[in-house]
PDB file of C-alpha atoms in Angstrom:
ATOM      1  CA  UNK A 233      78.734 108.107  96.432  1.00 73.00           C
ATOM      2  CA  UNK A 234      79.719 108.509  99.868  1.00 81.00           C
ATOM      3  CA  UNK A 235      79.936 112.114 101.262  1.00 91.00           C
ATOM      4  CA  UNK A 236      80.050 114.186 104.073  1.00 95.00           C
ATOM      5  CA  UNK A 237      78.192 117.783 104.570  1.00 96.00           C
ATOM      6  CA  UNK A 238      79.382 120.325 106.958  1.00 96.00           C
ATOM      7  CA  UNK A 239      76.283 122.706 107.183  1.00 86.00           C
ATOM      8  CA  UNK A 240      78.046 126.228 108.019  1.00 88.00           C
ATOM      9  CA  UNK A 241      80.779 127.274 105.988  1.00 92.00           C
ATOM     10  CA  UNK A 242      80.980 129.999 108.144  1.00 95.00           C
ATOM     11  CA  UNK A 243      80.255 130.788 112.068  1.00 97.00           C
ATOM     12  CA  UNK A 244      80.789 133.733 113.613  1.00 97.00           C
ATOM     13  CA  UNK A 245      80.632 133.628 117.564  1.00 97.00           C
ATOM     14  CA  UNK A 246      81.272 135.987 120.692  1.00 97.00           C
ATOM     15  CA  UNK A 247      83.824 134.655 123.384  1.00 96.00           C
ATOM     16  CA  UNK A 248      81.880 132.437 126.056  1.00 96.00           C
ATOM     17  CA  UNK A 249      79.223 131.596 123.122  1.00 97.00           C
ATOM     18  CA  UNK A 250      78.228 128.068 123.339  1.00 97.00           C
ATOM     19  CA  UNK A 251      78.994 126.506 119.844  1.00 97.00           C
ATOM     20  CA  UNK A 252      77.775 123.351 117.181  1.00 97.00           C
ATOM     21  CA  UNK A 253      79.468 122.844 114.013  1.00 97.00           C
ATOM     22  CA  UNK A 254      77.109 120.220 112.306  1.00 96.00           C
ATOM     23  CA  UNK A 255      78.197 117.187 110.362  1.00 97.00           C
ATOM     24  CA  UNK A 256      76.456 114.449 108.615  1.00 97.00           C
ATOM     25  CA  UNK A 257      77.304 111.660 106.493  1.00 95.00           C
ATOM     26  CA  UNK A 258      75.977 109.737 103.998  1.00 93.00           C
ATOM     27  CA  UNK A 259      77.232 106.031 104.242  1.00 88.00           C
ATOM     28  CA  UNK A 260      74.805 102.807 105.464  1.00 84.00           C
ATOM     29  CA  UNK A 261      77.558 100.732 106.693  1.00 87.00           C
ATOM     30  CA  UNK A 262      79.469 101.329 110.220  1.00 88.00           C
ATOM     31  CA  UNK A 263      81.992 104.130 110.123  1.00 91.00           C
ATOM     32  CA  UNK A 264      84.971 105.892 112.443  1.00 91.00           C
ATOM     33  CA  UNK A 265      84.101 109.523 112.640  1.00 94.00           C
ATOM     34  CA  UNK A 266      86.661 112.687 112.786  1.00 95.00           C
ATOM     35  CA  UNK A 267      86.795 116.068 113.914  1.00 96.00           C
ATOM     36  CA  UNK A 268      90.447 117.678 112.832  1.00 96.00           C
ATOM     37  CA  UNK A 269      91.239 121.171 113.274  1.00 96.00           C
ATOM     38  CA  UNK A 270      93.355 123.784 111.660  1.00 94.00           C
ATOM     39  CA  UNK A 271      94.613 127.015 113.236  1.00 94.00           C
ATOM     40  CA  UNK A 272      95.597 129.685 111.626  1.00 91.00           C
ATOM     41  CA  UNK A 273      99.062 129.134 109.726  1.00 88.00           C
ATOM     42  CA  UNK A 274      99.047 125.742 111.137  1.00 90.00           C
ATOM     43  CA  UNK A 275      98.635 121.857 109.858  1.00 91.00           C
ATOM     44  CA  UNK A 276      95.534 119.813 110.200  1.00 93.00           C
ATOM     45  CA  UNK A 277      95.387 118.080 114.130  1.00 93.00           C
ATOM     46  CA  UNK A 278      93.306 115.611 115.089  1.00 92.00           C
ATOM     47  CA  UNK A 279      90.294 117.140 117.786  1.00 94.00           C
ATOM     48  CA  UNK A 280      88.364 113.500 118.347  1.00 94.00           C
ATOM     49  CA  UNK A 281      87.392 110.439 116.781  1.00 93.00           C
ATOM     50  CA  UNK A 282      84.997 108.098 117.546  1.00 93.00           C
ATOM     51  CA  UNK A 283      85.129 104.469 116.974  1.00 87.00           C
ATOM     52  CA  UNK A 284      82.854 102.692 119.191  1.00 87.00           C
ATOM     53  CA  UNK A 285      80.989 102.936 122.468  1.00 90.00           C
ATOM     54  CA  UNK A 286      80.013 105.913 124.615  1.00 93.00           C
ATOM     55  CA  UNK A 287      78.847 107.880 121.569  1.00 94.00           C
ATOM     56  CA  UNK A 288      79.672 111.228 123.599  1.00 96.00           C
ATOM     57  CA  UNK A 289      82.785 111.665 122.665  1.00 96.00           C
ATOM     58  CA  UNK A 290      85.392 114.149 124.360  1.00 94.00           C
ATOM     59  CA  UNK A 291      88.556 115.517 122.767  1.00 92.00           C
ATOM     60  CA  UNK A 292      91.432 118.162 123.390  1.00 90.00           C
ATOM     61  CA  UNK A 293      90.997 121.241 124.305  1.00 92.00           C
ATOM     62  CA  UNK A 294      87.248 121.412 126.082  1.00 95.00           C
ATOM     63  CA  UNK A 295      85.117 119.819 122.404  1.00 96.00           C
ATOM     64  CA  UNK A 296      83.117 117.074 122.398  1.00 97.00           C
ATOM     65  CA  UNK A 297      81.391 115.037 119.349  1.00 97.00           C
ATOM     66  CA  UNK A 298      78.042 112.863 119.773  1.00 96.00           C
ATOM     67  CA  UNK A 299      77.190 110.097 116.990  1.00 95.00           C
ATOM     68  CA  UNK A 300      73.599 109.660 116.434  1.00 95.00           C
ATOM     69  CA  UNK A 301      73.927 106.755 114.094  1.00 92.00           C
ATOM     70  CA  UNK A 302      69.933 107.456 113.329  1.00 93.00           C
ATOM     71  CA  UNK A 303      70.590 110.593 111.938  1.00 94.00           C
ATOM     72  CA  UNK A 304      73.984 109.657 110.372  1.00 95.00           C
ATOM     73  CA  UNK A 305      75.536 112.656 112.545  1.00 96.00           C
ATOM     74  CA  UNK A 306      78.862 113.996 114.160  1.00 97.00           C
ATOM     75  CA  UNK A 307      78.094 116.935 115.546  1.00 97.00           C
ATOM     76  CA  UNK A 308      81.140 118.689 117.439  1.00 97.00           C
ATOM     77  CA  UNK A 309      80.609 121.322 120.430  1.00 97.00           C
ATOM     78  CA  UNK A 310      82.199 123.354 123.410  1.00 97.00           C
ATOM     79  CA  UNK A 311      79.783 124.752 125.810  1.00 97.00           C
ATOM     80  CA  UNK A 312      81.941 128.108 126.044  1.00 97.00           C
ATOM     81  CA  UNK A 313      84.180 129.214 123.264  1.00 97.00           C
ATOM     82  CA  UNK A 314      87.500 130.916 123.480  1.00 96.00           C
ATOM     83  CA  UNK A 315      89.340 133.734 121.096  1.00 96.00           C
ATOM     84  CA  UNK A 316      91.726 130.725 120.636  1.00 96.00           C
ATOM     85  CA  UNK A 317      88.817 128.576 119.095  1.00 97.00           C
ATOM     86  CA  UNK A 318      89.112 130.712 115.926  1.00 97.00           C
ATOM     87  CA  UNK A 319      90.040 128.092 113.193  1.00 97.00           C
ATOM     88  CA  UNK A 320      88.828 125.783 110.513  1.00 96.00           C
ATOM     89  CA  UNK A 321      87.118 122.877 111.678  1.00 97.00           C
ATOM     90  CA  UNK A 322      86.669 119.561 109.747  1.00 97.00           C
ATOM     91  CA  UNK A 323      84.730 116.639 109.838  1.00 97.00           C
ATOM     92  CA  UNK A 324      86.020 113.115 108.047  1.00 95.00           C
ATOM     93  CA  UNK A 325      84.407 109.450 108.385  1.00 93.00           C
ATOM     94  CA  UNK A 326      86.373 106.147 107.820  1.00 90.00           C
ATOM     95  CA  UNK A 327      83.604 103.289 106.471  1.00 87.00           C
ATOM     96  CA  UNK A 328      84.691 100.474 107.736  1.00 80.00           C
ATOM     97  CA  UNK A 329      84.949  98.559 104.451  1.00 78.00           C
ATOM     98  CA  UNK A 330      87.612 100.853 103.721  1.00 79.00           C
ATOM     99  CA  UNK A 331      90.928 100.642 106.597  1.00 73.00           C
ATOM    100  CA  UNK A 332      92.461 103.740 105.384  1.00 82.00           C
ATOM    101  CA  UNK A 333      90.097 105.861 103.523  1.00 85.00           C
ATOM    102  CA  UNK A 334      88.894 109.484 105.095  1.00 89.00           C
ATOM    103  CA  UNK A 335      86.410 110.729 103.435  1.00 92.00           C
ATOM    104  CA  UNK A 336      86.138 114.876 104.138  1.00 94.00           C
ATOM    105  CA  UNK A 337      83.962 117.925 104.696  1.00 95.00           C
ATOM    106  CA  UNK A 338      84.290 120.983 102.975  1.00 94.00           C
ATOM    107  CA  UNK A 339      84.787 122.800 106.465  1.00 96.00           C
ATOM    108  CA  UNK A 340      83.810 125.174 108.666  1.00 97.00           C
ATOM    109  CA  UNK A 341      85.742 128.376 109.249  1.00 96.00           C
ATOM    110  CA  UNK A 342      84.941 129.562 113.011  1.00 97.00           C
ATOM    111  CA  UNK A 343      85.561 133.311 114.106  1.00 97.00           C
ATOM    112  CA  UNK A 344      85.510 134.059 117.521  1.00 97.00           C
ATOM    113  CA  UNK A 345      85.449 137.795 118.659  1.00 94.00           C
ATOM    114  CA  UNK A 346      86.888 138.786 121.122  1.00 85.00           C
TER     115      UNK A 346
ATOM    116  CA  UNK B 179     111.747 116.018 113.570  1.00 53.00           C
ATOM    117  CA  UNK B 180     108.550 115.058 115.459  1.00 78.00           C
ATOM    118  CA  UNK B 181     105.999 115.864 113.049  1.00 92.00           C
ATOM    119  CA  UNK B 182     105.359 115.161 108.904  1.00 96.00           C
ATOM    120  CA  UNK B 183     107.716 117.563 107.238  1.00 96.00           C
ATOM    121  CA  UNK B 184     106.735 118.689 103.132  1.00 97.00           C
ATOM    122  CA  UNK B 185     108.558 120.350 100.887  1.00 97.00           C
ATOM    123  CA  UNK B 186     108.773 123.626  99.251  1.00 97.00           C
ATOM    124  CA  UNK B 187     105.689 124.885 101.726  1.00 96.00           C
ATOM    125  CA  UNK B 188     104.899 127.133  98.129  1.00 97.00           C
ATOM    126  CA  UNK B 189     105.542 126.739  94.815  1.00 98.00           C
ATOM    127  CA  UNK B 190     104.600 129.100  91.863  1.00 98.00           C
ATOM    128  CA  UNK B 191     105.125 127.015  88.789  1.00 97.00           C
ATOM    129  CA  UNK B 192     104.410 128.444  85.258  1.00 97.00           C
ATOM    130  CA  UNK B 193     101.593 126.439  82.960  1.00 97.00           C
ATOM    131  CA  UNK B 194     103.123 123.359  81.330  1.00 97.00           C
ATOM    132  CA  UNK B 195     106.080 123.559  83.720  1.00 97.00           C
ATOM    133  CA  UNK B 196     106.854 119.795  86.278  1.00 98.00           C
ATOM    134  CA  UNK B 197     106.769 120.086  89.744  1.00 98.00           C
ATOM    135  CA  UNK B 198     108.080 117.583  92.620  1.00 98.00           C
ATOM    136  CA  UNK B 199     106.603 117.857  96.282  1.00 98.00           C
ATOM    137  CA  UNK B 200     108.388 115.945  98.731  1.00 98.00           C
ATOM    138  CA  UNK B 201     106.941 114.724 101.911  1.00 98.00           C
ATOM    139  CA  UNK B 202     109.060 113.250 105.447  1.00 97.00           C
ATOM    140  CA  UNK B 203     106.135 111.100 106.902  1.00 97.00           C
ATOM    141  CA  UNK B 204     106.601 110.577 110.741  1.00 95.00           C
ATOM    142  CA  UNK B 205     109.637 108.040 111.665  1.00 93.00           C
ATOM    143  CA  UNK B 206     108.059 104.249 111.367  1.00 91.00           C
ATOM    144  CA  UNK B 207     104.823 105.131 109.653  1.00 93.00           C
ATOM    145  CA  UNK B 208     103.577 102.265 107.633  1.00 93.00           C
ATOM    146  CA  UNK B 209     100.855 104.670 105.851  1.00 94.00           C
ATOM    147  CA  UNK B 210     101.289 107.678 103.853  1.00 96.00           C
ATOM    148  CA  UNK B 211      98.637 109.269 102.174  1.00 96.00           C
ATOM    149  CA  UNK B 212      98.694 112.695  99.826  1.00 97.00           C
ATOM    150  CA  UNK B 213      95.975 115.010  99.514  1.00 96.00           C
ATOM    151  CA  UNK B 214      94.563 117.580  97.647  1.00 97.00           C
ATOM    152  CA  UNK B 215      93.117 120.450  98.856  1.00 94.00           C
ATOM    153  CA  UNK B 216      91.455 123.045  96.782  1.00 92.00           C
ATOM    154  CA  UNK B 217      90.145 127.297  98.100  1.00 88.00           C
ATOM    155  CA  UNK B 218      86.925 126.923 100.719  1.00 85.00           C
ATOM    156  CA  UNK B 219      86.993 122.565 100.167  1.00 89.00           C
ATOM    157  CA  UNK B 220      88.098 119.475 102.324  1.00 91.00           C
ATOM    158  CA  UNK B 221      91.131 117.359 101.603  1.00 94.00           C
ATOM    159  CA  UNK B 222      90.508 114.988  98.203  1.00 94.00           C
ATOM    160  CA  UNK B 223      92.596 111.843  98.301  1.00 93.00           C
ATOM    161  CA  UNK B 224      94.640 111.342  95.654  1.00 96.00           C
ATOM    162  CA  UNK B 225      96.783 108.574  96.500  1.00 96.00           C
ATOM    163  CA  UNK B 226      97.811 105.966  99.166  1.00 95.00           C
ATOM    164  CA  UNK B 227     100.767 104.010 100.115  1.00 96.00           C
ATOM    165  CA  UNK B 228     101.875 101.354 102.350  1.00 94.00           C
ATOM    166  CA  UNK B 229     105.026 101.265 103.257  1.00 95.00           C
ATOM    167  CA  UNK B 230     106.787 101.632  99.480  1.00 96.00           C
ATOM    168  CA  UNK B 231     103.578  99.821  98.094  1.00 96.00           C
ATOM    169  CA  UNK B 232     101.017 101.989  95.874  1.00 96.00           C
ATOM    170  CA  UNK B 233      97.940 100.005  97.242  1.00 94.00           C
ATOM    171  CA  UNK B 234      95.255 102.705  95.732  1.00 93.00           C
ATOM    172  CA  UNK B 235      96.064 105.951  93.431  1.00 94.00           C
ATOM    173  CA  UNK B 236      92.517 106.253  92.256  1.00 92.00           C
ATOM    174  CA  UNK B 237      92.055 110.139  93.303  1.00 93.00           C
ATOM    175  CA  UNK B 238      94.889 110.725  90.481  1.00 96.00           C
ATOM    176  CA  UNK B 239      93.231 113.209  88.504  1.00 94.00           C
ATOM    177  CA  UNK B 240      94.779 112.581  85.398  1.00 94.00           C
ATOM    178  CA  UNK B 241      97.948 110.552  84.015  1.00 95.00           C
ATOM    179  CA  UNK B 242     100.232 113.562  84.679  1.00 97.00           C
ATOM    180  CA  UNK B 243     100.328 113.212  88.538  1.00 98.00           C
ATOM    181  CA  UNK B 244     102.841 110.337  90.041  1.00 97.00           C
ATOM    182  CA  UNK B 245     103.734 109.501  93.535  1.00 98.00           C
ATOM    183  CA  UNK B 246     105.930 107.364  94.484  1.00 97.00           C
ATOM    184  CA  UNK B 247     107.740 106.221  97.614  1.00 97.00           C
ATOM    185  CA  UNK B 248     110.551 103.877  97.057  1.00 96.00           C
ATOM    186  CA  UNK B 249     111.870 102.947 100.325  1.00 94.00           C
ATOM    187  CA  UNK B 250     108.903 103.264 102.232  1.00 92.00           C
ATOM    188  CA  UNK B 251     109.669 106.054 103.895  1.00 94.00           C
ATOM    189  CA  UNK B 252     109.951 109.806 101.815  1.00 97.00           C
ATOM    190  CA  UNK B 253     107.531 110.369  99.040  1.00 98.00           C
ATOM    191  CA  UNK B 254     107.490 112.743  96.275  1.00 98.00           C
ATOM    192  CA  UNK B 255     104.260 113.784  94.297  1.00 98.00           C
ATOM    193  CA  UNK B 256     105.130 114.654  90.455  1.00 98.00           C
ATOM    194  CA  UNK B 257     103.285 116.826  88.289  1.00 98.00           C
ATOM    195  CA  UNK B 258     103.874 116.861  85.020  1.00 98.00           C
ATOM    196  CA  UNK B 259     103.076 119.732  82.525  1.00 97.00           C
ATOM    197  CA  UNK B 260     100.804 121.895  85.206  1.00 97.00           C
ATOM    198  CA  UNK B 261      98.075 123.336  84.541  1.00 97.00           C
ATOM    199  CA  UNK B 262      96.016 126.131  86.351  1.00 96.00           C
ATOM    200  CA  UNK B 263      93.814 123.937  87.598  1.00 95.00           C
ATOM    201  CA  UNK B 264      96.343 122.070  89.582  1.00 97.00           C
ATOM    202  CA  UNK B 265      96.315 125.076  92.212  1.00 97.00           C
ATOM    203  CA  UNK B 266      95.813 124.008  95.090  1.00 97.00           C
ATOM    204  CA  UNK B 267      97.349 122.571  98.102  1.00 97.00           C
ATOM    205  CA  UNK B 268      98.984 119.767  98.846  1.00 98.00           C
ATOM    206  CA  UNK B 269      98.863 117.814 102.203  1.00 97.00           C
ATOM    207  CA  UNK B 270     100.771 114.571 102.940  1.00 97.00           C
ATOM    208  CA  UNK B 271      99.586 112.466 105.887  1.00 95.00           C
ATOM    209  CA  UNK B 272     101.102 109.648 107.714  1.00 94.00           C
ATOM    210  CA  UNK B 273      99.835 106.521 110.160  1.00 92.00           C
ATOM    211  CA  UNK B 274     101.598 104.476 112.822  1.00 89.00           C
ATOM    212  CA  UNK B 275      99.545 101.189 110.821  1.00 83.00           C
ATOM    213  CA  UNK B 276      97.124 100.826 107.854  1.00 74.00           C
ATOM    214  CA  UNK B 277      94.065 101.466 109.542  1.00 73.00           C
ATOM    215  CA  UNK B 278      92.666 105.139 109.376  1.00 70.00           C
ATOM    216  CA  UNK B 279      91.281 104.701 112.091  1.00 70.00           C
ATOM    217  CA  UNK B 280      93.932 106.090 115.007  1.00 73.00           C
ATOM    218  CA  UNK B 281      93.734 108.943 112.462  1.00 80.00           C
ATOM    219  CA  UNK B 282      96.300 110.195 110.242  1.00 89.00           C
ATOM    220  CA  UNK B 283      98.947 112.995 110.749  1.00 92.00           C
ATOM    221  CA  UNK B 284      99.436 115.764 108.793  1.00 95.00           C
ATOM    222  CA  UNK B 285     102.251 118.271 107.164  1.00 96.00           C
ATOM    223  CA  UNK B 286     102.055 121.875 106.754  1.00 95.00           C
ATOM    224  CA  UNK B 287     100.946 121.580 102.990  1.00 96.00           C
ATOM    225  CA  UNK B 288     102.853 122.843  99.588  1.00 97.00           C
ATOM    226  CA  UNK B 289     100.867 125.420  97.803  1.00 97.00           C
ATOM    227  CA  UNK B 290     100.977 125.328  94.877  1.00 98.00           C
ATOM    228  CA  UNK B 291      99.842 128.068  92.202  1.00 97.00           C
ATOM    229  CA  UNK B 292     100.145 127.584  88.478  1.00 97.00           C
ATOM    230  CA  UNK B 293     100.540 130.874  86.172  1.00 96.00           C
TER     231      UNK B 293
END
């Protein structure tokens, strides 16, 4: 079965820390790859995706994902994390034989002292 | 409103009582999906719609959950007869087309927690 693993449930960092949530899925076939975010008390936002192309990837807010399709990865990072970075951070992949399906991480929760 | 709206935001439902979530996708999205989201885990699917079409409800856990979206717009998720188990929450997503791909956008969540 298709699945994806988020290897740090939890990740506890120090403002200006540089940070890497891993993700890596298991799926043969060409995929569109997610990074949402939740904030505290907030919904789920999209952070990046990835489709095709350039497979550095920058989203909102200072992240960036790179797909290494050899090592069926996703991995999201920001060179210098904020207080404001504290939040739950999920990974999802769309296989392409599917147009609507996301499949999801379990998460990481990131706390950033201050 | 801008944004996918859902309905209670909690809900504390004694065992073997129903329960109806609602969700307000975003205005004109063809796609709605619903969610479930369990303590420390990802979203599971449990259902998916286009427009008022069921096109897939296989992440249905069992014969007492319905969805259904009759004008293509709101949905409501039923659960019938809850169990503790069902305790979780709830997210409702919507997108612009059928593709997942532009990514899907997502309420606030109903929790809900059986006694």
């Amino acid at each position: 079965a298709q699945s994806v693993s988020q290897h740090n449930h939890h990740v506890i960092l120090s403002e200006a820390a540089s940070l890497e949530l891993g993700c890596n899925y298991s799926y043969g076939g060409t995929v569109n790859l997610f990074w949402y975010v939740q904030y505290p008390g907030q919904h789920l936002q999209l952070l990046l995706k990835y489709f095709s192309g350039d497979p550095l990837v920058k989203g909102i807010k200072g992240f960036e994902a790179e797909f290494i399709k050899s090592k069926f990865s996703f991995n999201l990072r920001k060179p210098s994390v904020q207080w404001s970075d504290t939040a739950e951070y999920f990974c999802a992949v769309n296989p392409m034989d599917s147009n609507y399906q996301l499949i999801w991480g379990a998460g990481t929760k990131l706390i950033i002292k201050p | 409103g801008a944004g996918v709206s859902q309905s209670p935001r909690y809900k504390v439902a004694k065992r073997g009582q129903d329960v109806a979530l609602r969700c307000d996708p975003i205005s004109g999205h063809v796609s709605l999906f619903w969610y479930q989201q369990a303590l420390g885990q990802g979203p599971e699917f449990l259902t998916y719609f286009q427009n008022e079409a069921q096109l897939d409800k296989s992440g249905l856990p069992s014969d007492r959950f319905f969805a259904e979206r009759p004008e293509g717009s709101v949905s409501t998720l039923k659960i019938q007869r809850t169990q503790q188990e069902d305790s979780a929450v709830y997210l409702c997503a919507s997108s612009l087309t059928g593709k997942s791909r532009w990514g899907q956008f997502f309420g606030p969540g109903t929790r809900l927690t059986v006694l």
